[in-house]
Amino acid sequence: MAELTRITAPDGVAPAAAYTHVVMGSGRFVAISGQLALDEDGKLVGEDDPAAQARQIFENLRRCLASAGATFADVVKLTFFVTDMAHMPAIRAARDTHIPPTHLPAASAVQVTALVSPEFLMEIEAYAVLPE
């Protein structure tokens, strides 16, 4: 695990409630492409179910991180692309099963009109930093 510094309330910036404003570290950079709610056979998990889709996406992220020798403890940034901001509580619940609230990464949430296919409700990408 990389040594990371997290700043949730930089001077002059409102404190972060569900993310960290600044995460710093040094080492190898890992970028995980946006993950969708697909199982290992490429089948959709959780049609019309944001909680099921979020859980599958975080499992996919976990597997992608593991393939690079990383864990969620190494994640410095998550980006959430959602078709409806109402899906954010489901995403946060899935995230919180993998990342303790005391070690949240930097994050951005973006509402989009569509993803690659209409059955997908969200897509999540991650950046991580590993020790050299």
CSV table of N, CA and C in Angstrom, one decimal:
chain,number,residue,atom,x,y,z
A,1,MET,N,0.8,-1.2,0.0
A,1,MET,CA,0.0,0.0,0.0
A,1,MET,C,0.9,1.2,0.0
A,2,ALA,N,0.6,2.2,-0.9
A,2,ALA,CA,1.3,3.5,-0.9
A,2,ALA,C,1.0,4.3,0.3
A,3,GLU,N,2.0,5.1,0.7
A,3,GLU,CA,1.7,6.1,1.8
A,3,GLU,C,1.0,7.2,1.2
A,4,LEU,N,-0.3,7.4,1.6
A,4,LEU,CA,-1.1,8.5,1.1
A,4,LEU,C,-1.5,9.5,2.2
A,5,THR,N,-1.5,10.7,1.8
A,5,THR,CA,-2.0,11.8,2.6
A,5,THR,C,-3.3,12.3,2.2
A,6,ARG,N,-4.3,12.4,3.1
A,6,ARG,CA,-5.6,12.8,2.7
A,6,ARG,C,-6.0,14.1,3.4
A,7,ILE,N,-6.5,15.1,2.7
A,7,ILE,CA,-6.9,16.4,3.2
A,7,ILE,C,-8.4,16.6,2.9
A,8,THR,N,-9.2,16.5,3.9
A,8,THR,CA,-10.6,16.6,3.7
A,8,THR,C,-11.1,18.1,3.8
A,9,ALA,N,-10.3,18.9,4.5
A,9,ALA,CA,-10.8,20.3,4.6
A,9,ALA,C,-9.6,21.3,4.4
A,10,PRO,N,-9.2,21.5,3.2
A,10,PRO,CA,-8.1,22.5,2.9
A,10,PRO,C,-8.5,23.8,3.4
A,11,ASP,N,-7.6,24.6,3.8
A,11,ASP,CA,-7.9,26.0,4.2
A,11,ASP,C,-8.7,26.7,3.2
A,12,GLY,N,-9.8,27.3,3.7
A,12,GLY,CA,-10.7,28.1,2.8
A,12,GLY,C,-11.6,27.3,1.9
A,13,VAL,N,-11.7,26.0,2.1
A,13,VAL,CA,-12.6,25.1,1.3
A,13,VAL,C,-13.5,24.4,2.3
A,14,ALA,N,-14.8,24.4,1.9
A,14,ALA,CA,-15.8,23.7,2.8
A,14,ALA,C,-15.4,22.3,3.0
A,15,PRO,N,-15.5,21.7,4.2
A,15,PRO,CA,-15.2,20.3,4.4
A,15,PRO,C,-16.0,19.4,3.5
A,16,ALA,N,-15.3,18.3,3.1
A,16,ALA,CA,-16.0,17.3,2.3
A,16,ALA,C,-16.8,16.3,3.2
A,17,ALA,N,-18.0,16.0,2.7
A,17,ALA,CA,-18.9,15.1,3.4
A,17,ALA,C,-18.8,13.7,3.0
A,18,ALA,N,-18.6,13.4,1.7
A,18,ALA,CA,-18.6,12.0,1.2
A,18,ALA,C,-17.5,11.7,0.3
A,19,TYR,N,-16.4,12.5,0.5
A,19,TYR,CA,-15.2,12.3,-0.3
A,19,TYR,C,-14.0,13.1,0.3
A,20,THR,N,-12.9,13.0,-0.2
A,20,THR,CA,-11.7,13.7,0.3
A,20,THR,C,-11.3,14.7,-0.8
A,21,HIS,N,-11.0,16.0,-0.4
A,21,HIS,CA,-10.7,17.0,-1.4
A,21,HIS,C,-9.3,16.7,-2.1
A,22,VAL,N,-8.3,16.3,-1.3
A,22,VAL,CA,-7.0,16.2,-1.8
A,22,VAL,C,-6.4,14.8,-1.3
A,23,VAL,N,-5.8,14.1,-2.2
A,23,VAL,CA,-5.1,12.8,-1.9
A,23,VAL,C,-3.8,12.9,-2.6
A,24,MET,N,-2.7,12.8,-1.8
A,24,MET,CA,-1.3,12.9,-2.3
A,24,MET,C,-0.6,11.6,-2.0
A,25,GLY,N,0.2,11.2,-2.9
A,25,GLY,CA,1.1,10.0,-2.8
A,25,GLY,C,2.1,10.0,-3.8
A,26,SER,N,3.1,9.1,-3.6
A,26,SER,CA,4.1,8.9,-4.7
A,26,SER,C,4.3,7.4,-4.9
A,27,GLY,N,4.6,7.1,-6.2
A,27,GLY,CA,4.7,5.7,-6.5
A,27,GLY,C,4.2,5.4,-7.9
A,28,ARG,N,3.8,4.2,-8.2
A,28,ARG,CA,3.3,3.8,-9.5
A,28,ARG,C,1.8,4.2,-9.6
A,29,PHE,N,1.5,4.8,-10.7
A,29,PHE,CA,0.1,5.2,-11.0
A,29,PHE,C,-0.7,4.1,-11.7
A,30,VAL,N,-1.9,3.8,-11.2
A,30,VAL,CA,-2.7,2.8,-11.8
A,30,VAL,C,-4.1,3.5,-12.2
A,31,ALA,N,-4.5,3.4,-13.5
A,31,ALA,CA,-5.7,3.9,-13.9
A,31,ALA,C,-6.6,2.7,-14.3
A,32,ILE,N,-7.8,2.7,-13.7
A,32,ILE,CA,-8.8,1.6,-14.0
A,32,ILE,C,-9.9,2.2,-14.8
A,33,SER,N,-10.1,1.7,-16.0
A,33,SER,CA,-11.2,2.2,-16.9
A,33,SER,C,-12.5,2.1,-16.2
A,34,GLY,N,-13.4,3.0,-16.7
A,34,GLY,CA,-14.8,2.9,-16.2
A,34,GLY,C,-15.4,1.5,-16.3
A,35,GLN,N,-15.9,1.1,-15.1
A,35,GLN,CA,-16.5,-0.3,-15.1
A,35,GLN,C,-18.0,-0.2,-15.1
A,36,LEU,N,-18.6,-1.2,-15.7
A,36,LEU,CA,-20.0,-1.3,-15.8
A,36,LEU,C,-20.5,-2.5,-15.0
A,37,ALA,N,-21.8,-2.7,-14.9
A,37,ALA,CA,-22.3,-3.8,-14.1
A,37,ALA,C,-22.4,-5.0,-14.9
A,38,LEU,N,-21.3,-5.5,-15.3
A,38,LEU,CA,-21.2,-6.8,-16.1
A,38,LEU,C,-20.5,-7.8,-15.3
A,39,ASP,N,-21.1,-9.1,-15.4
A,39,ASP,CA,-20.4,-10.2,-14.7
A,39,ASP,C,-19.3,-10.7,-15.6
A,40,GLU,N,-18.6,-11.7,-15.1
A,40,GLU,CA,-17.4,-12.2,-15.8
A,40,GLU,C,-17.7,-12.8,-17.2
A,41,ASP,N,-19.0,-13.0,-17.5
A,41,ASP,CA,-19.4,-13.5,-18.8
A,41,ASP,C,-19.9,-12.4,-19.7
A,42,GLY,N,-19.9,-11.1,-19.2
A,42,GLY,CA,-20.3,-10.0,-20.0
A,42,GLY,C,-21.8,-9.8,-19.9
A,43,LYS,N,-22.5,-10.4,-18.9
A,43,LYS,CA,-23.9,-10.2,-18.8
A,43,LYS,C,-24.2,-9.1,-17.8
A,44,LEU,N,-25.3,-8.3,-18.0
A,44,LEU,CA,-25.7,-7.3,-17.1
A,44,LEU,C,-26.1,-7.8,-15.8
A,45,VAL,N,-25.7,-7.2,-14.7
A,45,VAL,CA,-26.2,-7.5,-13.4
A,45,VAL,C,-27.0,-6.4,-12.9
A,46,GLY,N,-28.2,-6.7,-12.5
A,46,GLY,CA,-29.1,-5.6,-11.8
A,46,GLY,C,-29.8,-4.7,-12.8
A,47,GLU,N,-30.5,-5.3,-13.8
A,47,GLU,CA,-31.3,-4.4,-14.7
A,47,GLU,C,-32.3,-3.6,-13.8
A,48,ASP,N,-32.3,-2.3,-14.0
A,48,ASP,CA,-33.2,-1.4,-13.3
A,48,ASP,C,-32.9,-1.4,-11.8
A,49,ASP,N,-31.8,-1.8,-11.3
A,49,ASP,CA,-31.5,-1.9,-9.9
A,49,ASP,C,-30.1,-1.3,-9.6
A,50,PRO,N,-30.2,0.0,-9.2
A,50,PRO,CA,-28.9,0.7,-9.0
A,50,PRO,C,-28.0,0.1,-7.9
A,51,ALA,N,-28.6,-0.5,-6.8
A,51,ALA,CA,-27.8,-1.1,-5.8
A,51,ALA,C,-27.1,-2.3,-6.3
A,52,ALA,N,-27.7,-3.1,-7.1
A,52,ALA,CA,-27.1,-4.3,-7.6
A,52,ALA,C,-26.0,-3.9,-8.6
A,53,GLN,N,-26.3,-2.9,-9.5
A,53,GLN,CA,-25.3,-2.5,-10.4
A,53,GLN,C,-24.1,-1.9,-9.7
A,54,ALA,N,-24.3,-1.1,-8.6
A,54,ALA,CA,-23.2,-0.5,-7.9
A,54,ALA,C,-22.3,-1.6,-7.2
A,55,ARG,N,-23.0,-2.6,-6.6
A,55,ARG,CA,-22.2,-3.7,-6.0
A,55,ARG,C,-21.4,-4.5,-7.0
A,56,GLN,N,-21.9,-4.7,-8.2
A,56,GLN,CA,-21.2,-5.4,-9.3
A,56,GLN,C,-20.0,-4.6,-9.8
A,57,ILE,N,-20.2,-3.3,-9.9
A,57,ILE,CA,-19.1,-2.4,-10.4
A,57,ILE,C,-18.0,-2.4,-9.4
A,58,PHE,N,-18.3,-2.3,-8.1
A,58,PHE,CA,-17.3,-2.3,-7.1
A,58,PHE,C,-16.5,-3.6,-7.0
A,59,GLU,N,-17.2,-4.7,-7.3
A,59,GLU,CA,-16.5,-6.0,-7.4
A,59,GLU,C,-15.6,-6.0,-8.6
A,60,ASN,N,-16.1,-5.5,-9.7
A,60,ASN,CA,-15.2,-5.4,-10.9
A,60,ASN,C,-14.0,-4.5,-10.6
A,61,LEU,N,-14.2,-3.4,-9.9
A,61,LEU,CA,-13.1,-2.5,-9.6
A,61,LEU,C,-12.1,-3.2,-8.7
A,62,ARG,N,-12.6,-4.0,-7.7
A,62,ARG,CA,-11.8,-4.7,-6.8
A,62,ARG,C,-10.9,-5.7,-7.6
A,63,ARG,N,-11.5,-6.4,-8.5
A,63,ARG,CA,-10.7,-7.4,-9.3
A,63,ARG,C,-9.7,-6.7,-10.2
A,64,CYS,N,-10.1,-5.5,-10.8
A,64,CYS,CA,-9.1,-4.8,-11.6
A,64,CYS,C,-7.9,-4.3,-10.8
A,65,LEU,N,-8.2,-3.8,-9.6
A,65,LEU,CA,-7.2,-3.3,-8.7
A,65,LEU,C,-6.3,-4.5,-8.3
A,66,ALA,N,-6.8,-5.6,-8.0
A,66,ALA,CA,-6.0,-6.8,-7.6
A,66,ALA,C,-5.1,-7.2,-8.7
A,67,SER,N,-5.6,-7.1,-10.0
A,67,SER,CA,-4.7,-7.5,-11.1
A,67,SER,C,-3.5,-6.6,-11.2
A,68,ALA,N,-3.6,-5.4,-10.6
A,68,ALA,CA,-2.4,-4.5,-10.6
A,68,ALA,C,-1.6,-4.5,-9.3
A,69,GLY,N,-2.1,-5.5,-8.4
A,69,GLY,CA,-1.4,-5.6,-7.1
A,69,GLY,C,-1.9,-4.5,-6.1
A,70,ALA,N,-3.1,-3.9,-6.4
A,70,ALA,CA,-3.6,-2.9,-5.6
A,70,ALA,C,-4.9,-3.3,-4.8
A,71,THR,N,-5.3,-2.5,-3.9
A,71,THR,CA,-6.5,-2.7,-3.2
A,71,THR,C,-7.2,-1.3,-3.1
A,72,PHE,N,-8.4,-1.3,-2.6
A,72,PHE,CA,-9.1,0.0,-2.4
A,72,PHE,C,-8.4,0.9,-1.5
A,73,ALA,N,-7.5,0.5,-0.7
A,73,ALA,CA,-6.7,1.3,0.2
A,73,ALA,C,-5.7,2.2,-0.6
A,74,ASP,N,-5.4,1.8,-1.9
A,74,ASP,CA,-4.5,2.5,-2.8
A,74,ASP,C,-5.2,3.5,-3.7
A,75,VAL,N,-6.6,3.5,-3.7
A,75,VAL,CA,-7.3,4.3,-4.6
A,75,VAL,C,-7.3,5.8,-4.1
A,76,VAL,N,-6.9,6.7,-5.0
A,76,VAL,CA,-6.8,8.1,-4.7
A,76,VAL,C,-7.9,8.9,-5.3
A,77,LYS,N,-8.6,8.3,-6.3
A,77,LYS,CA,-9.7,9.1,-7.0
A,77,LYS,C,-10.7,8.1,-7.6
A,78,LEU,N,-12.0,8.4,-7.4
A,78,LEU,CA,-13.1,7.7,-8.1
A,78,LEU,C,-13.9,8.7,-8.9
A,79,THR,N,-14.3,8.4,-10.0
A,79,THR,CA,-15.3,9.2,-10.8
A,79,THR,C,-16.5,8.4,-11.1
A,80,PHE,N,-17.6,8.9,-10.7
A,80,PHE,CA,-18.9,8.3,-10.9
A,80,PHE,C,-19.7,9.0,-12.0
A,81,PHE,N,-20.0,8.2,-13.0
A,81,PHE,CA,-20.9,8.7,-14.1
A,81,PHE,C,-22.2,8.0,-13.9
A,82,VAL,N,-23.3,8.8,-13.7
A,82,VAL,CA,-24.6,8.3,-13.4
A,82,VAL,C,-25.6,8.9,-14.4
A,83,THR,N,-26.6,8.1,-14.7
A,83,THR,CA,-27.7,8.6,-15.5
A,83,THR,C,-28.8,9.4,-14.7
A,84,ASP,N,-28.7,9.2,-13.4
A,84,ASP,CA,-29.6,9.9,-12.5
A,84,ASP,C,-28.9,10.0,-11.1
A,85,MET,N,-28.8,11.3,-10.6
A,85,MET,CA,-28.1,11.5,-9.3
A,85,MET,C,-28.8,10.7,-8.2
A,86,ALA,N,-30.0,10.3,-8.4
A,86,ALA,CA,-30.7,9.5,-7.4
A,86,ALA,C,-30.0,8.2,-7.1
A,87,HIS,N,-29.1,7.8,-8.0
A,87,HIS,CA,-28.3,6.5,-7.8
A,87,HIS,C,-27.2,6.7,-6.8
A,88,MET,N,-26.8,7.9,-6.5
A,88,MET,CA,-25.6,8.1,-5.6
A,88,MET,C,-25.7,7.4,-4.3
A,89,PRO,N,-26.9,7.4,-3.6
A,89,PRO,CA,-26.9,6.6,-2.3
A,89,PRO,C,-26.5,5.1,-2.5
A,90,ALA,N,-27.0,4.5,-3.6
A,90,ALA,CA,-26.6,3.1,-3.8
A,90,ALA,C,-25.1,3.0,-4.1
A,91,ILE,N,-24.5,3.9,-4.8
A,91,ILE,CA,-23.1,3.9,-5.0
A,91,ILE,C,-22.3,4.1,-3.7
A,92,ARG,N,-22.7,5.1,-2.9
A,92,ARG,CA,-22.0,5.3,-1.7
A,92,ARG,C,-22.1,4.0,-0.7
A,93,ALA,N,-23.3,3.4,-0.7
A,93,ALA,CA,-23.4,2.2,0.1
A,93,ALA,C,-22.5,1.1,-0.4
A,94,ALA,N,-22.4,0.9,-1.7
A,94,ALA,CA,-21.4,-0.1,-2.2
A,94,ALA,C,-20.0,0.3,-1.9
A,95,ARG,N,-19.7,1.6,-2.1
A,95,ARG,CA,-18.3,2.1,-1.9
A,95,ARG,C,-17.9,1.8,-0.4
A,96,ASP,N,-18.9,2.1,0.5
A,96,ASP,CA,-18.6,2.0,1.9
A,96,ASP,C,-18.3,0.6,2.4
A,97,THR,N,-18.7,-0.4,1.6
A,97,THR,CA,-18.4,-1.8,2.0
A,97,THR,C,-16.9,-2.1,1.6
A,98,HIS,N,-16.3,-1.3,0.8
A,98,HIS,CA,-14.9,-1.5,0.4
A,98,HIS,C,-13.9,-0.5,0.9
A,99,ILE,N,-14.4,0.7,1.2
A,99,ILE,CA,-13.6,1.8,1.6
A,99,ILE,C,-14.1,2.4,2.9
A,100,PRO,N,-13.3,2.5,4.0
A,100,PRO,CA,-13.9,3.1,5.2
A,100,PRO,C,-14.1,4.6,5.1
A,101,PRO,N,-15.1,5.1,5.7
A,101,PRO,CA,-15.3,6.6,5.6
A,101,PRO,C,-14.2,7.5,6.0
A,102,THR,N,-13.3,6.9,6.8
A,102,THR,CA,-12.1,7.7,7.2
A,102,THR,C,-11.0,7.8,6.2
A,103,HIS,N,-11.1,7.0,5.1
A,103,HIS,CA,-10.1,6.9,4.1
A,103,HIS,C,-10.7,7.1,2.7
A,104,LEU,N,-11.6,8.0,2.6
A,104,LEU,CA,-12.3,8.2,1.3
A,104,LEU,C,-11.3,8.8,0.3
A,105,PRO,N,-11.4,8.4,-1.0
A,105,PRO,CA,-10.5,9.1,-2.0
A,105,PRO,C,-11.2,10.4,-2.5
A,106,ALA,N,-10.4,11.1,-3.3
A,106,ALA,CA,-11.0,12.2,-4.0
A,106,ALA,C,-12.1,11.6,-4.9
A,107,ALA,N,-13.1,12.4,-5.2
A,107,ALA,CA,-14.2,11.9,-6.1
A,107,ALA,C,-14.9,13.0,-6.8
A,108,SER,N,-15.5,12.6,-8.0
A,108,SER,CA,-16.3,13.5,-8.7
A,108,SER,C,-17.5,12.6,-9.2
A,109,ALA,N,-18.7,13.3,-9.2
A,109,ALA,CA,-19.9,12.6,-9.7
A,109,ALA,C,-20.5,13.5,-10.8
A,110,VAL,N,-20.7,12.8,-11.9
A,110,VAL,CA,-21.2,13.5,-13.1
A,110,VAL,C,-22.5,12.8,-13.6
A,111,GLN,N,-23.6,13.6,-13.8
A,111,GLN,CA,-24.8,13.1,-14.4
A,111,GLN,C,-24.6,13.2,-15.9
A,112,VAL,N,-24.9,12.1,-16.6
A,112,VAL,CA,-24.8,12.0,-18.0
A,112,VAL,C,-26.1,11.6,-18.6
A,113,THR,N,-26.4,12.0,-19.9
A,113,THR,CA,-27.6,11.7,-20.5
A,113,THR,C,-27.7,10.2,-20.8
A,114,ALA,N,-26.6,9.6,-21.1
A,114,ALA,CA,-26.6,8.1,-21.5
A,114,ALA,C,-25.2,7.6,-21.3
A,115,LEU,N,-25.1,6.3,-21.1
A,115,LEU,CA,-23.9,5.5,-21.1
A,115,LEU,C,-23.8,4.7,-22.4
A,116,VAL,N,-22.9,3.8,-22.5
A,116,VAL,CA,-22.8,3.0,-23.8
A,116,VAL,C,-24.0,2.3,-24.2
A,117,SER,N,-24.9,1.9,-23.2
A,117,SER,CA,-26.1,1.2,-23.6
A,117,SER,C,-27.1,1.6,-22.5
A,118,PRO,N,-28.4,1.7,-22.9
A,118,PRO,CA,-29.4,2.3,-22.0
A,118,PRO,C,-29.7,1.5,-20.7
A,119,GLU,N,-29.3,0.2,-20.6
A,119,GLU,CA,-29.5,-0.6,-19.4
A,119,GLU,C,-28.5,-0.3,-18.3
A,120,PHE,N,-27.5,0.4,-18.7
A,120,PHE,CA,-26.5,0.8,-17.6
A,120,PHE,C,-26.9,2.1,-17.0
A,121,LEU,N,-26.9,2.0,-15.6
A,121,LEU,CA,-27.3,3.2,-14.8
A,121,LEU,C,-26.1,4.0,-14.4
A,122,MET,N,-24.9,3.4,-14.4
A,122,MET,CA,-23.7,4.0,-13.9
A,122,MET,C,-22.5,3.4,-14.4
A,123,GLU,N,-21.4,4.1,-14.4
A,123,GLU,CA,-20.1,3.7,-14.7
A,123,GLU,C,-19.1,4.3,-13.7
A,124,ILE,N,-18.1,3.6,-13.2
A,124,ILE,CA,-17.2,4.1,-12.2
A,124,ILE,C,-15.8,3.8,-12.7
A,125,GLU,N,-14.9,4.8,-12.6
A,125,GLU,CA,-13.5,4.6,-12.9
A,125,GLU,C,-12.7,4.9,-11.6
A,126,ALA,N,-11.5,4.4,-11.5
A,126,ALA,CA,-10.7,4.6,-10.4
A,126,ALA,C,-9.2,4.9,-10.8
A,127,TYR,N,-8.6,5.7,-9.9
A,127,TYR,CA,-7.1,5.9,-10.0
A,127,TYR,C,-6.5,5.5,-8.7
A,128,ALA,N,-5.4,4.8,-8.7
A,128,ALA,CA,-4.7,4.3,-7.5
A,128,ALA,C,-3.2,4.6,-7.6
A,129,VAL,N,-2.6,4.7,-6.5
A,129,VAL,CA,-1.1,4.9,-6.4
A,129,VAL,C,-0.5,3.8,-5.6
A,130,LEU,N,0.5,3.1,-6.1
A,130,LEU,CA,1.1,2.0,-5.4
A,130,LEU,C,2.5,2.4,-5.1
A,131,PRO,N,3.1,1.8,-4.0
A,131,PRO,CA,4.5,2.1,-3.7
A,131,PRO,C,5.4,1.7,-4.9
A,132,GLU,N,6.6,2.4,-5.0
A,132,GLU,CA,7.5,2.0,-6.1
A,132,GLU,C,8.2,0.7,-5.8
